[in-house]
Amino acid sequence: MTIHNLISKRKSIRAFSEQPIDDETLASLFEAARWAPSSANEQPWRFILAKKEDKEAFVKMQDCLLEGNKIWAKGAAALFITIAKKNFDFNNKANIYSWHDVGLATAMLSVQATELNLYLHQMGGFDHAKAKEVFAIPDDYEAVSIIAVGYEGDPELLPENLRAREVGERKRKPLSELVFSSQFGKENDLFKTTNN
Ligand SMILES: Cc1cc2nc3c(=O)[nH]c(=O)nc-3n(C[C@H](O)[C@H](O)[C@H](O)COP(=O)(O)O)c2cc1C
């Protein structure tokens, strides 16, 4: 089955090149995120960006990552935290879609990045409490992910275990396990055979 190149090309890399991202290019990623749909158009996403040149902020963000992520994410041209506003602006009730919407904005950002030959690697593996404290995230917001972004580098320069993961096969569940018909779990004729 054919899907758009911007979707098939995207992948979460660990080997980043040392090439910096110019400001206009970097800004365009967040402009793409800004145009994501969101529940009640609340736009509950916020971002804290740390370019590698902003050494202090970059190192502080890197230090929030779990060791397994820190080792490769330090090679990225920039890191940023994605943040969700917990409550709706209009009635201050819980916005149960806030993380969903941050994910959507991130997906838009990721499409824009792919178009510009940039790659993201999203991480849930970080110390949320530390990020909240270090970056003064208010109580009505929560850190969702830290994302590494940059141009693709040489996997050969990664430590052996990471290199194997970098070049290994990317796997997905078959659509027959994901798309149902009439009730949960009921096979959909569209995906009877594992043709995906
Ligand atoms: C919310 C989220 C959290 C993730 N956390 C981590 C992480 O902490 N460390 C890591 O190496 N990859 C992390 N990933 C990347 C996934 O492992 C990756 O997206 C998945 O293996 C599919 O690979 P692909 O993005 O190359 O298609 C995360 C991805 C998402 C969306």
Short mmCIF file of C-alpha atoms and ligand atoms in Angstrom, two decimals, residues 10-12 14 69 72 121-125 145 165 170 172, ligand 1:
data_model
loop_
_atom_site.label_atom_id
_atom_site.label_comp_id
_atom_site.label_asym_id
_atom_site.label_seq_id
_atom_site.Cartn_x
_atom_site.Cartn_y
_atom_site.Cartn_z
CA ARG A 10 9.84 9.71 9.08
CA LYS A 11 11.72 7.67 11.64
CA SER A 12 13.07 8.18 15.12
CA ARG A 14 19.56 8.39 17.27
CA ASN A 69 18.33 8.58 26.10
CA TRP A 72 22.48 9.72 22.01
CA HIS A 121 13.08 11.49 18.30
CA GLN A 122 10.37 11.80 20.92
CA MET A 123 11.13 10.66 24.44
CA GLY A 124 8.93 9.77 27.38
CA GLY A 125 12.08 8.63 29.18
CA SER A 145 7.80 14.59 26.13
CA ARG A 165 18.66 -0.52 16.76
CA ARG A 170 11.05 -1.03 11.88
CA ARG A 172 4.26 -2.37 12.96
C1 LIG B 1 5.46 9.36 23.47
C2 LIG B 1 6.71 8.68 22.99
C3 LIG B 1 7.71 8.37 23.89
C4 LIG B 1 8.89 7.78 23.45
N1 LIG B 1 9.91 7.58 24.34
C5 LIG B 1 11.11 7.13 23.90
C6 LIG B 1 12.23 7.08 24.76
O1 LIG B 1 12.18 7.46 25.94
N2 LIG B 1 13.41 6.60 24.25
C7 LIG B 1 13.53 6.20 22.95
O2 LIG B 1 14.64 5.80 22.54
N3 LIG B 1 12.48 6.27 22.09
C8 LIG B 1 11.28 6.74 22.52
N4 LIG B 1 10.24 6.86 21.65
C9 LIG B 1 10.41 6.49 20.23
C10 LIG B 1 9.71 5.17 19.92
O3 LIG B 1 10.42 4.12 20.48
C11 LIG B 1 9.57 5.05 18.39
O4 LIG B 1 8.70 6.05 17.93
C12 LIG B 1 9.03 3.67 18.01
O5 LIG B 1 9.96 2.67 18.33
C13 LIG B 1 8.73 3.58 16.52
O6 LIG B 1 9.86 3.88 15.77
P1 LIG B 1 9.82 5.01 14.64
O7 LIG B 1 9.45 6.31 15.33
O8 LIG B 1 11.21 5.07 14.06
O9 LIG B 1 8.79 4.62 13.66
C14 LIG B 1 9.05 7.45 22.08
C15 LIG B 1 8.03 7.76 21.17
C16 LIG B 1 6.89 8.37 21.61
C17 LIG B 1 5.82 8.74 20.60
#
